[in-house]
């Protein structure tokens, strides 16, 4: 007697489903078909992880401490001073310009970021475009060689509470 694969699979599936029931265990198939309703039980912690919650204005973001916890992110403006994708020089150029700006304008925060393939240097956290434009003008006067690269861009900014 030969048994084809489909028949063998059917017999094995029936044994797999019937064996736990014969031992007094309830299988998922029994649970699903018992009363025509499906119930999913999940831990409360899992439910909280599945719901994305933004921190309110009065509380800091979870997982942050110190200075980072005191900052809230919102849409605003920054001044982009440098943008380059040269793999051999862009990173060091962005960092050296950030140091030069920090020395000259200690009140402005600098942000060196990499978003493939570009290294960027952005400066400041400004709520309005006018504030960012004024800072851009100051940067153009302080660093005339970079004046053509300096421009105001929209970005997520950090604001101290």
mmCIF file of C-alpha atoms in Angstrom, residues 46-141:
data_model
loop_
_atom_site.group_PDB
_atom_site.id
_atom_site.type_symbol
_atom_site.label_atom_id
_atom_site.label_comp_id
_atom_site.label_asym_id
_atom_site.label_seq_id
_atom_site.Cartn_x
_atom_site.Cartn_y
_atom_site.Cartn_z
ATOM 1 C CA UNK A 46 2.508 44.394 25.518
ATOM 2 C CA UNK A 47 -0.574 46.525 24.944
ATOM 3 C CA UNK A 48 1.293 49.591 26.192
ATOM 4 C CA UNK A 49 4.195 48.888 23.861
ATOM 5 C CA UNK A 50 1.867 48.618 20.877
ATOM 6 C CA UNK A 51 0.286 52.022 21.517
ATOM 7 C CA UNK A 52 2.624 54.854 20.562
ATOM 8 C CA UNK A 53 2.392 57.571 23.151
ATOM 9 C CA UNK A 54 4.007 60.981 22.769
ATOM 10 C CA UNK A 55 5.210 62.592 26.003
ATOM 11 C CA UNK A 56 3.094 65.508 27.161
ATOM 12 C CA UNK A 57 4.595 68.979 27.485
ATOM 13 C CA UNK A 58 4.934 68.508 31.245
ATOM 14 C CA UNK A 59 6.879 65.245 31.145
ATOM 15 C CA UNK A 60 10.177 64.448 29.515
ATOM 16 C CA UNK A 61 10.659 61.707 26.949
ATOM 17 C CA UNK A 62 11.177 58.236 28.481
ATOM 18 C CA UNK A 63 14.705 56.884 28.526
ATOM 19 C CA UNK A 64 16.364 60.282 28.472
ATOM 20 C CA UNK A 65 18.244 61.829 31.333
ATOM 21 C CA UNK A 66 20.074 65.039 32.124
ATOM 22 C CA UNK A 67 20.153 67.731 29.469
ATOM 23 C CA UNK A 68 18.410 65.555 26.849
ATOM 24 C CA UNK A 69 15.408 65.023 29.142
ATOM 25 C CA UNK A 70 14.989 68.770 29.501
ATOM 26 C CA UNK A 71 14.511 69.214 25.754
ATOM 27 C CA UNK A 72 11.354 68.814 23.720
ATOM 28 C CA UNK A 73 11.386 68.195 19.961
ATOM 29 C CA UNK A 74 9.208 70.228 17.634
ATOM 30 C CA UNK A 75 9.189 71.585 14.123
ATOM 31 C CA UNK A 76 11.292 74.675 13.582
ATOM 32 C CA UNK A 77 14.309 75.966 11.693
ATOM 33 C CA UNK A 78 18.063 75.541 11.634
ATOM 34 C CA UNK A 79 20.827 77.095 9.583
ATOM 35 C CA UNK A 80 22.580 74.612 7.312
ATOM 36 C CA UNK A 81 26.226 75.589 7.009
ATOM 37 C CA UNK A 82 27.726 72.534 5.316
ATOM 38 C CA UNK A 83 26.565 69.646 3.092
ATOM 39 C CA UNK A 84 28.945 67.243 1.348
ATOM 40 C CA UNK A 85 29.153 63.611 0.260
ATOM 41 C CA UNK A 86 32.918 63.277 -0.256
ATOM 42 C CA UNK A 87 33.731 60.117 1.754
ATOM 43 C CA UNK A 88 37.310 61.122 2.493
ATOM 44 C CA UNK A 89 36.822 64.715 3.707
ATOM 45 C CA UNK A 90 33.176 65.496 4.508
ATOM 46 C CA UNK A 91 33.116 64.213 8.092
ATOM 47 C CA UNK A 92 36.265 66.018 9.203
ATOM 48 C CA UNK A 93 35.249 69.217 7.402
ATOM 49 C CA UNK A 94 31.826 69.214 9.066
ATOM 50 C CA UNK A 95 33.364 68.717 12.505
ATOM 51 C CA UNK A 96 36.065 71.355 12.051
ATOM 52 C CA UNK A 97 33.481 73.909 10.888
ATOM 53 C CA UNK A 98 31.281 72.986 13.858
ATOM 54 C CA UNK A 99 34.201 73.678 16.200
ATOM 55 C CA UNK A 100 34.878 77.023 14.511
ATOM 56 C CA UNK A 101 31.218 78.056 14.815
ATOM 57 C CA UNK A 102 31.042 76.924 18.465
ATOM 58 C CA UNK A 103 34.119 79.016 19.246
ATOM 59 C CA UNK A 104 32.731 82.115 17.560
ATOM 60 C CA UNK A 105 29.062 81.657 18.576
ATOM 61 C CA UNK A 106 28.951 79.634 21.832
ATOM 62 C CA UNK A 107 25.220 80.324 22.240
ATOM 63 C CA UNK A 108 24.407 78.340 19.068
ATOM 64 C CA UNK A 109 24.299 74.541 19.224
ATOM 65 C CA UNK A 110 25.864 72.709 16.293
ATOM 66 C CA UNK A 111 24.577 69.424 14.857
ATOM 67 C CA UNK A 112 26.823 67.262 12.671
ATOM 68 C CA UNK A 113 24.744 64.470 11.123
ATOM 69 C CA UNK A 114 25.206 61.746 8.561
ATOM 70 C CA UNK A 115 22.315 60.709 6.341
ATOM 71 C CA UNK A 116 23.766 58.565 3.592
ATOM 72 C CA UNK A 117 25.532 59.753 1.524
ATOM 73 C CA UNK A 118 25.654 63.277 2.995
ATOM 74 C CA UNK A 119 27.378 64.823 6.008
ATOM 75 C CA UNK A 120 25.567 67.928 7.219
ATOM 76 C CA UNK A 121 26.346 70.684 9.670
ATOM 77 C CA UNK A 122 23.319 72.525 10.973
ATOM 78 C CA UNK A 123 23.293 75.245 13.589
ATOM 79 C CA UNK A 124 20.765 76.456 16.141
ATOM 80 C CA UNK A 125 17.224 75.706 17.277
ATOM 81 C CA UNK A 126 14.933 78.457 16.017
ATOM 82 C CA UNK A 127 11.158 78.650 16.383
ATOM 83 C CA UNK A 128 10.746 81.131 13.540
ATOM 84 C CA UNK A 129 12.258 81.500 10.121
ATOM 85 C CA UNK A 130 13.106 85.133 10.874
ATOM 86 C CA UNK A 131 15.274 84.143 13.860
ATOM 87 C CA UNK A 132 17.069 81.560 11.714
ATOM 88 C CA UNK A 133 17.568 84.091 8.887
ATOM 89 C CA UNK A 134 19.164 86.559 11.307
ATOM 90 C CA UNK A 135 21.546 83.874 12.574
ATOM 91 C CA UNK A 136 22.338 82.856 8.978
ATOM 92 C CA UNK A 137 23.282 86.438 8.185
ATOM 93 C CA UNK A 138 25.566 86.583 11.229
ATOM 94 C CA UNK A 139 27.214 83.322 10.124
ATOM 95 C CA UNK A 140 27.705 84.642 6.565
ATOM 96 C CA UNK A 141 29.508 87.720 7.923
#
